XYZ file of C-alpha atoms in Angstrom:
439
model
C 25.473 5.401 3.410
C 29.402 4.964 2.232
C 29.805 8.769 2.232
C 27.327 8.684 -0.535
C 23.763 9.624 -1.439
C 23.194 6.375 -3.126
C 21.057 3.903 -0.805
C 20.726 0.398 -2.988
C 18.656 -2.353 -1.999
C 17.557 -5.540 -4.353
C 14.440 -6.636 -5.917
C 13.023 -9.724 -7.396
C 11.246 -9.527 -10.319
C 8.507 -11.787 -10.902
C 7.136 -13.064 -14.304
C 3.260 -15.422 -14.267
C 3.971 -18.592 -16.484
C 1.116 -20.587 -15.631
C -1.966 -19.882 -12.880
C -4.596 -22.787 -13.078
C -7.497 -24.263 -11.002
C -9.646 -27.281 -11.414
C -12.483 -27.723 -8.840
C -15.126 -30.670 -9.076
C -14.296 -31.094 -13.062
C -14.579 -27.173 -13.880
C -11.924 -24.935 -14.643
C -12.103 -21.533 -13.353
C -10.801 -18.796 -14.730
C -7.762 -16.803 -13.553
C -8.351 -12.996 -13.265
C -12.041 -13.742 -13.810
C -12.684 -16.083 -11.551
C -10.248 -15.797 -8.764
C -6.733 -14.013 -8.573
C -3.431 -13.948 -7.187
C -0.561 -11.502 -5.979
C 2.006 -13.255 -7.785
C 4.691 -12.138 -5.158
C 3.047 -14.165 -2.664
C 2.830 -17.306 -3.979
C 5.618 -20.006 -5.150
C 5.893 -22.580 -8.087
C 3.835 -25.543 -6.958
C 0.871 -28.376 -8.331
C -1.306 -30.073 -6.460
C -4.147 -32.684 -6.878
C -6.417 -33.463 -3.951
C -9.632 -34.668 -3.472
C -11.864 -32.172 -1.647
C -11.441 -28.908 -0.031
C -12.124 -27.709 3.407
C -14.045 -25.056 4.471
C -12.728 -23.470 7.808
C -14.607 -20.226 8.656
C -11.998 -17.618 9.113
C -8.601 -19.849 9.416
C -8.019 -18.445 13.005
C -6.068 -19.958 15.574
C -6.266 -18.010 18.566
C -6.363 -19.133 22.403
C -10.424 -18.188 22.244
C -11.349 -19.337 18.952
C -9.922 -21.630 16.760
C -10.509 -22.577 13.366
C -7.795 -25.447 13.560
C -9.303 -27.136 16.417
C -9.614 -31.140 15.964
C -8.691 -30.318 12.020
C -6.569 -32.339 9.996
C -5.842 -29.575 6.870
C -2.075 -31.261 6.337
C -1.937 -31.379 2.710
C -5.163 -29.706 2.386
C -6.679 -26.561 -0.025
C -8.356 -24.582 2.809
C -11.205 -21.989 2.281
C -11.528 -18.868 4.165
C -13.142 -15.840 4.781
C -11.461 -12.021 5.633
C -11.713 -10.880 8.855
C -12.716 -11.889 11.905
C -15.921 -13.185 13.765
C -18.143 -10.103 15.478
C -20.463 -10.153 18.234
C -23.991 -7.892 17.799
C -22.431 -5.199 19.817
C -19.758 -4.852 17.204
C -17.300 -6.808 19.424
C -14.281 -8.822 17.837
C -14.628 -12.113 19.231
C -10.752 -12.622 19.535
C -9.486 -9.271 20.736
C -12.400 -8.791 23.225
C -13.329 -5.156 22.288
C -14.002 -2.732 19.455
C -10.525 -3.113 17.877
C -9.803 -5.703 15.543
C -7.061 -8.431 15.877
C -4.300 -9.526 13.869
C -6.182 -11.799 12.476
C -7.853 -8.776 10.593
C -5.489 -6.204 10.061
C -2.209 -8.538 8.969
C -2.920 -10.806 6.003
C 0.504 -12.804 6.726
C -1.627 -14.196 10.298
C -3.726 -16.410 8.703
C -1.612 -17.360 6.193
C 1.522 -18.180 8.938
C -1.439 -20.501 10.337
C -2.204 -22.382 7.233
C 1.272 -22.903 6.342
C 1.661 -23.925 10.115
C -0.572 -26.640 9.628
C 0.775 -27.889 6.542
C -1.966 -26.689 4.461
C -0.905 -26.620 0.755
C -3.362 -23.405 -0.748
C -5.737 -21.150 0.709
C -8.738 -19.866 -0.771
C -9.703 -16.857 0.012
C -13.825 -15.641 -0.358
C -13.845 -11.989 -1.630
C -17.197 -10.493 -2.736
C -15.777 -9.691 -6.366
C -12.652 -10.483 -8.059
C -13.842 -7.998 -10.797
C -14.424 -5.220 -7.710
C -10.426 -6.500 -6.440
C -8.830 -6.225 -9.393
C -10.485 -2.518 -10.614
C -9.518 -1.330 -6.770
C -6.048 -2.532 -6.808
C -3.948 -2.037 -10.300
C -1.055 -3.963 -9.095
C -3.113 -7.590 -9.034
C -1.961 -8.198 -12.741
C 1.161 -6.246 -12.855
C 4.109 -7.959 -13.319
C 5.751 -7.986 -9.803
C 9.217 -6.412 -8.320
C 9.696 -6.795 -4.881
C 12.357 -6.588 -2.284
C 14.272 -9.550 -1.480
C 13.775 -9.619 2.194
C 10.460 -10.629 1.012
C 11.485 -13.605 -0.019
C 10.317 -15.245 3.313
C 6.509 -14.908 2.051
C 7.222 -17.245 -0.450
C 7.664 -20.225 2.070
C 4.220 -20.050 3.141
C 1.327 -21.933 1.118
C -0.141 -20.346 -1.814
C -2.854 -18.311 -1.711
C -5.605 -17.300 -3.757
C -8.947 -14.921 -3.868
C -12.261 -16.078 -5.147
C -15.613 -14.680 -6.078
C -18.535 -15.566 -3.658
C -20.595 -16.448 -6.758
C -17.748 -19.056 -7.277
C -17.404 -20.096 -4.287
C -21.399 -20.796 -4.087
C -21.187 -23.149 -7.400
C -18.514 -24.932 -5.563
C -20.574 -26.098 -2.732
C -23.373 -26.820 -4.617
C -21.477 -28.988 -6.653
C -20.759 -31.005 -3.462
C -24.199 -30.700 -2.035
C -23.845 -27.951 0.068
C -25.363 -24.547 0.736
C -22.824 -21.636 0.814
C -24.808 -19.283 2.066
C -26.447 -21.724 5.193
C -22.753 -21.799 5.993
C -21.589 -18.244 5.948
C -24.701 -17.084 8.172
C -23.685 -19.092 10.753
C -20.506 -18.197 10.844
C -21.303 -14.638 10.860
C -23.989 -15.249 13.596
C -22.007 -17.456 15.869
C -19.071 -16.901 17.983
C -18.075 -20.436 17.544
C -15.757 -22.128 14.883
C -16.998 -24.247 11.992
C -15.608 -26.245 9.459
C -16.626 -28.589 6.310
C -15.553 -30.705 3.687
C -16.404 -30.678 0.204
C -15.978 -34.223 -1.485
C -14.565 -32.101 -4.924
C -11.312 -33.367 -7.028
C -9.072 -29.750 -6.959
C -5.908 -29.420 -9.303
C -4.429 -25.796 -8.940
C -1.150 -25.483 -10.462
C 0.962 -22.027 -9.825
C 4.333 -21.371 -11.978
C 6.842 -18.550 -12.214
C 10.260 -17.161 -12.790
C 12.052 -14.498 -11.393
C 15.441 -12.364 -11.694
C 17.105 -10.581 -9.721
C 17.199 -6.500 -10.186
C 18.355 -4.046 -8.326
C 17.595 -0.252 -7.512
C 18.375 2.712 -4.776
C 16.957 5.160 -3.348
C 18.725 9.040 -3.567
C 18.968 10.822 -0.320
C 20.676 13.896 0.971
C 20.445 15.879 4.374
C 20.602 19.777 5.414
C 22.121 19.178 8.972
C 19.986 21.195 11.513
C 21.536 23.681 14.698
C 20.285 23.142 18.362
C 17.709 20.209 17.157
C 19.499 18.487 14.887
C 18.890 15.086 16.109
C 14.995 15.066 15.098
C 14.370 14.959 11.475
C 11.961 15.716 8.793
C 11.998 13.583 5.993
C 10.514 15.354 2.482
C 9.688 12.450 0.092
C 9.239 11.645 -3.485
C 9.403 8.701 -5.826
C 11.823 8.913 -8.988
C 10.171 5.867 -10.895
C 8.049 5.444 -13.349
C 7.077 2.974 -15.819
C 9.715 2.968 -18.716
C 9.269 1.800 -21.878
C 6.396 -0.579 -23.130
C 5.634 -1.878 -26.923
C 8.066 0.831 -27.916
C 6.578 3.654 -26.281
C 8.259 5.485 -23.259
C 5.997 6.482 -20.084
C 8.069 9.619 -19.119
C 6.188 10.508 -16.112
C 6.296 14.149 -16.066
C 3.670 14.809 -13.058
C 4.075 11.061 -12.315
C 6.141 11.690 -10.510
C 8.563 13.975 -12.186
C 6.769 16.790 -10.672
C 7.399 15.520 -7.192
C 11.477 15.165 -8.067
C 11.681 18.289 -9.645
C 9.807 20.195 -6.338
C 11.781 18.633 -3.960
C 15.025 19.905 -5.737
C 13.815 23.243 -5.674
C 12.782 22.713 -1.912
C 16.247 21.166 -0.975
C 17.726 24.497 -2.481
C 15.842 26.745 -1.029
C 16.734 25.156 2.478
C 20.328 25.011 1.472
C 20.654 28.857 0.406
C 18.861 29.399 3.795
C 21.491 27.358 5.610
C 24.286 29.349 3.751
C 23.061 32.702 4.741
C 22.740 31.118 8.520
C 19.356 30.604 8.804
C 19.059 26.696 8.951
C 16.676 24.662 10.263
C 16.515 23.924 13.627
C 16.214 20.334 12.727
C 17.194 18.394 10.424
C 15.966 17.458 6.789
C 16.206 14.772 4.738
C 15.702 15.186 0.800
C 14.615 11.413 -0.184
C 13.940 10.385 -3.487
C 12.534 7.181 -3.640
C 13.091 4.098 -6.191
C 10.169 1.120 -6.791
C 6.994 3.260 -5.741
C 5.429 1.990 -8.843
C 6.178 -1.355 -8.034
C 4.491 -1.236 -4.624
C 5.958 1.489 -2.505
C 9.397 -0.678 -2.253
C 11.913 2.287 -1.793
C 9.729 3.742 0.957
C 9.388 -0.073 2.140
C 13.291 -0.181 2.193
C 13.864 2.562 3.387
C 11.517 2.508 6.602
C 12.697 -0.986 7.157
C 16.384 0.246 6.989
C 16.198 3.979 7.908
C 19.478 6.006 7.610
C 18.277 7.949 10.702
C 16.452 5.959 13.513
C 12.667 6.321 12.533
C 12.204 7.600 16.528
C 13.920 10.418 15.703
C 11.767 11.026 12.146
C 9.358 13.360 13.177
C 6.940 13.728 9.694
C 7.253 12.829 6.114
C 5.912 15.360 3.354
C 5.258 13.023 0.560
C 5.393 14.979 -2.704
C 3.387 12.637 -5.703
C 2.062 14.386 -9.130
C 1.329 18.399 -7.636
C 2.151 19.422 -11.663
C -1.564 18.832 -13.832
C -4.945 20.158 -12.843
C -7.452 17.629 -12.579
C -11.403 18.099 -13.917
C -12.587 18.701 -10.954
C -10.368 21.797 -10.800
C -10.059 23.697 -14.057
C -11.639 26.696 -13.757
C -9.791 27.149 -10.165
C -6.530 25.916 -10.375
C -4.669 26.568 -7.461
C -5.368 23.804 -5.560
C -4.023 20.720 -4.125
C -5.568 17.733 -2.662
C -3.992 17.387 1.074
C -4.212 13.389 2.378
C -3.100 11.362 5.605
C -2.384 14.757 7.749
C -4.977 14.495 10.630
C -4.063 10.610 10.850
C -1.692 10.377 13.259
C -1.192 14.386 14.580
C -3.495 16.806 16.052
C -0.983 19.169 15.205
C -0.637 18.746 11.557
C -3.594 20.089 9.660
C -3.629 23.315 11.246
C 0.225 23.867 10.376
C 0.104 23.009 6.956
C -3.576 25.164 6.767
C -1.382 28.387 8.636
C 1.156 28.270 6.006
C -1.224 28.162 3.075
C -3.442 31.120 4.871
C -0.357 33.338 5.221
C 1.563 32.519 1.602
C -0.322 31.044 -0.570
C -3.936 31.229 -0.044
C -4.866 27.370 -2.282
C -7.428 25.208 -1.991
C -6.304 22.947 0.282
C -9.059 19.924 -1.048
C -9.937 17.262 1.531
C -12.004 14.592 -0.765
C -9.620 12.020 -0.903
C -8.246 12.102 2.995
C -11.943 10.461 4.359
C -11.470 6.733 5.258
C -14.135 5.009 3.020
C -12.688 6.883 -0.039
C -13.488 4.147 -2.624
C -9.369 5.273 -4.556
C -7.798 4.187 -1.335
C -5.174 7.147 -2.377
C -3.725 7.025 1.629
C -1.992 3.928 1.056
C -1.368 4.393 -2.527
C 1.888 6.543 -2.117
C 5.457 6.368 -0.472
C 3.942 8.284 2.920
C 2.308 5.502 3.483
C 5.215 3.349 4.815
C 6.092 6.235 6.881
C 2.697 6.302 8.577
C 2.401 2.812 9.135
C 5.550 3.240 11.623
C 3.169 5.363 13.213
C 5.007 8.489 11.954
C 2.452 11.614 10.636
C 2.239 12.200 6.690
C 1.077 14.895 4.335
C 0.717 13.940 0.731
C 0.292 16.397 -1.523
C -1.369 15.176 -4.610
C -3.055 17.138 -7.722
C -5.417 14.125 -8.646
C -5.240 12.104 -11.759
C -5.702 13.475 -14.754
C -6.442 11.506 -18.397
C -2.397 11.504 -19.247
C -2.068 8.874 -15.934
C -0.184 6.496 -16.539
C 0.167 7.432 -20.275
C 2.899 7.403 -22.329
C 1.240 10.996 -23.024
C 1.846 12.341 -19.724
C 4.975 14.814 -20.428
C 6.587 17.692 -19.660
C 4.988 20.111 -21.989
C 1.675 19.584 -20.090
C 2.618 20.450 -16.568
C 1.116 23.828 -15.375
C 4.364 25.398 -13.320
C 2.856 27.736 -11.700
C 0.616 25.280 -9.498
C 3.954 23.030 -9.344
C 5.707 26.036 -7.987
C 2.530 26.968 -5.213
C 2.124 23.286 -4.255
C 6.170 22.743 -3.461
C 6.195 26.669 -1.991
C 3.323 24.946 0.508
C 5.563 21.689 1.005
C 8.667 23.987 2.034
C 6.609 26.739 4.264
C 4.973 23.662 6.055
C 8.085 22.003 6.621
C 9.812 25.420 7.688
C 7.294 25.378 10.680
C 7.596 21.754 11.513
C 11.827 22.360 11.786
C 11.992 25.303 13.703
C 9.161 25.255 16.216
C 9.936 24.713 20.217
C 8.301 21.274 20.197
C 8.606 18.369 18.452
C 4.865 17.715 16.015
C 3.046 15.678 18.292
C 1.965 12.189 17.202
C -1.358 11.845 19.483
C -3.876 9.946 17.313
C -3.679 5.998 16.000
């Protein structure tokens, strides 16, 4: 952008003040008892006196939470997901996919704030379980200011089930009665507990701001398709005096796709180019919450259509426990996701160069680290474009100011970016564009 390779894009930064909540004279703890993304939620107090229950909080043409419900200037309590009949049918969509109403959090809460509902209460099985799965719950937030628009919908909030259950016993109800027949019923319910509620939410925020780095190696006859080779800058800076230099977080990432855009670039000057085109992009905010990726797929400097993979490059420079007396190894995630093609490329150029343990543990869907979201690709593959990222594992310098240079092992760096580049050699200068077959 501008003739430069600067791409800059603002953030908010978020600081808690105060997160509180009364119900029926108790005060529940925040982080213990329930939790919130404080991104999502705005500077508000409230005082009511009950709370209703309203199964899911859907409002679709065939089922309808909202239905001959007054929730104006309500706290609402809901559940995740979606009803399901015994054959494993959503009720709303009609088959074995799930709606909206699943998959996109902002559904329900667009809904709520429709209605003029003032909070939401979410019922998660364990806020403990939440907060030990997802490390950015109590981080102090940055996020990008197009996001701002979240912040006009109600608050929200997430709440133990044990909690939840002292809450309707308090007003004389049975929690579990309630949630069996929701989950046994294709029909809406709703109920309201006679409970005095006082939640009061506070922060402040300033602005910062941040870019992503990008640069491109123009291909020949197929220059108009593009691979994009990925990996975040960031890290976590200084804290109590200490700096978190990041050297395999993701320093090793930077550092290989350097050596990758030069080996492309000598290539190019000795006329032997890619066919199509590549795009070096180091990204800003992935330890915030993927935001550069966020940014960038939201605002791509080449039309995403025409993006035809991202090779996500994040920590390929330790060797993990699970790995030290073989080495040469990297942990491959996300590449049979959304190509049929993609595995058996990146598995060719290992086989004829390399010859690493390409490991698989972390690529299964019920892997309990959720590592496939957890990195820039992510954003890529939620466009529906196919992702490899290459990952080494964590190691017990994550996240440490202790994890520095003098620790990285170069010679798997050097294997795991040579893997990166051969793979992405194939993907520029075959006949046919990768195919993206699978959803």
């Amino acid at each position: 952008p501008n003739n430069s390779y600067i791409q800059e894009f603002n953030l908010l930064e978020d600081t808690l003040v105060r997160c509180s909540m009364e119900i029926g004279g108790k005060k529940l703890e925040h982080y213990k008892d329930f939790y919130s993304y404080i991104n999502l939620n705005h500077t508000d107090t409230l005082g009511i006196d009950k709370i209703i229950y309203a199964g899911y909080g859907i409002e679709a043409e065939n089922y309808n939470d909202y239905a001959g419900l007054n929730a104006a200037g309500s706290v609402i309590m809901i559940h995740q997901g979606e009803p399901m009949l015994n054959d494993s049918t959503y009720v709303v969509s009609g088959n074995k996919n799930p709606s909206a109403w699943s998959e996109d959090w902002e559904t329900k809460l667009k809904a709520a704030s429709k209605h003029g509902v003032r909070a939401v209460i979410v019922v998660v099985n364990s806020v403990a379980d939440d907060i030990e799965n997802n490390f950015r719950i109590k981080k102090r937030p940055m996020y990008l200011e197009s996001d701002t628009a979240r912040i006009h919908y109600c608050n929200i909030f997430y709440m133990s089930k044990d909690v939840v259950r002292d809450i309707f016993k308090k007003a004389g109800k049975n929690y579990d009665t309630f949630e069996k027949k929701l989950s046994e019923s294709p029909t809406t319910m709703s109920v309201k507990l006679k409970l005095k509620t006082k939640i009061s939410f506070k922060k402040t925020w300033v602005f910062r701001q941040s870019s992503n780095v990008a640069a491109l190696i123009e291909g020949t006859d197929k220059k108009e398709e593009v691979l994009v080779i990925s990996a975040h800058y960031d890290h976590l800076g200084f804290h109590d005096g200490e700096l978190f230099a990041g050297a395999d977080d993701d320093g090793s990432g930077t550092v290989g796709i350097m050596e990758i855009a030069q080996a492309f670039s000598i290539a190019q000057k000795k006329g032997k180019g890619p066919r199509r085109s590549i795009l070096f992009l180091c990204l800003s905010g992935e330890e915030k919450g993927l935001l550069g990726s966020e940014y960038y797929t939201s605002n791509p400097l080449i039309p995403l259509q025409n993006t035809v993979v991202d090779l996500n490059i994040d920590m390929i420079g330790r060797v993990d426990e699970a790995h030290v007396k073989k080495p040469n190894y990297v942990y491959v995630i996300g590449d049979d996701k959304l190509s049929s093609e993609l595995r058996g490329i990146n598995e060719k150029a290992n086989d004829t160069y390399l010859h690493m343990t390409l490991d698989y543990k972390y690529n299964s869907d019920d892997e309990p680290n959720h590592y496939y979201s957890r990195s820039d690709h992510y954003n890529f593959a939620r466009k529906g474009i196919p992702v490899i990222f290459y990952f080494n594992g964590t190691h017990k310098d994550y996240h440490k100011s202790s994890d520095t240079f003098d620790k990285i092992n170069f010679g798997k760096l050097l294997n795991s970016a040579k893997l990166v580049y051969f793979t992405a050699w194939d993907i520029a200068n075959r006949n046919d564009r990768l195919k993206a077959d699978k959803k």
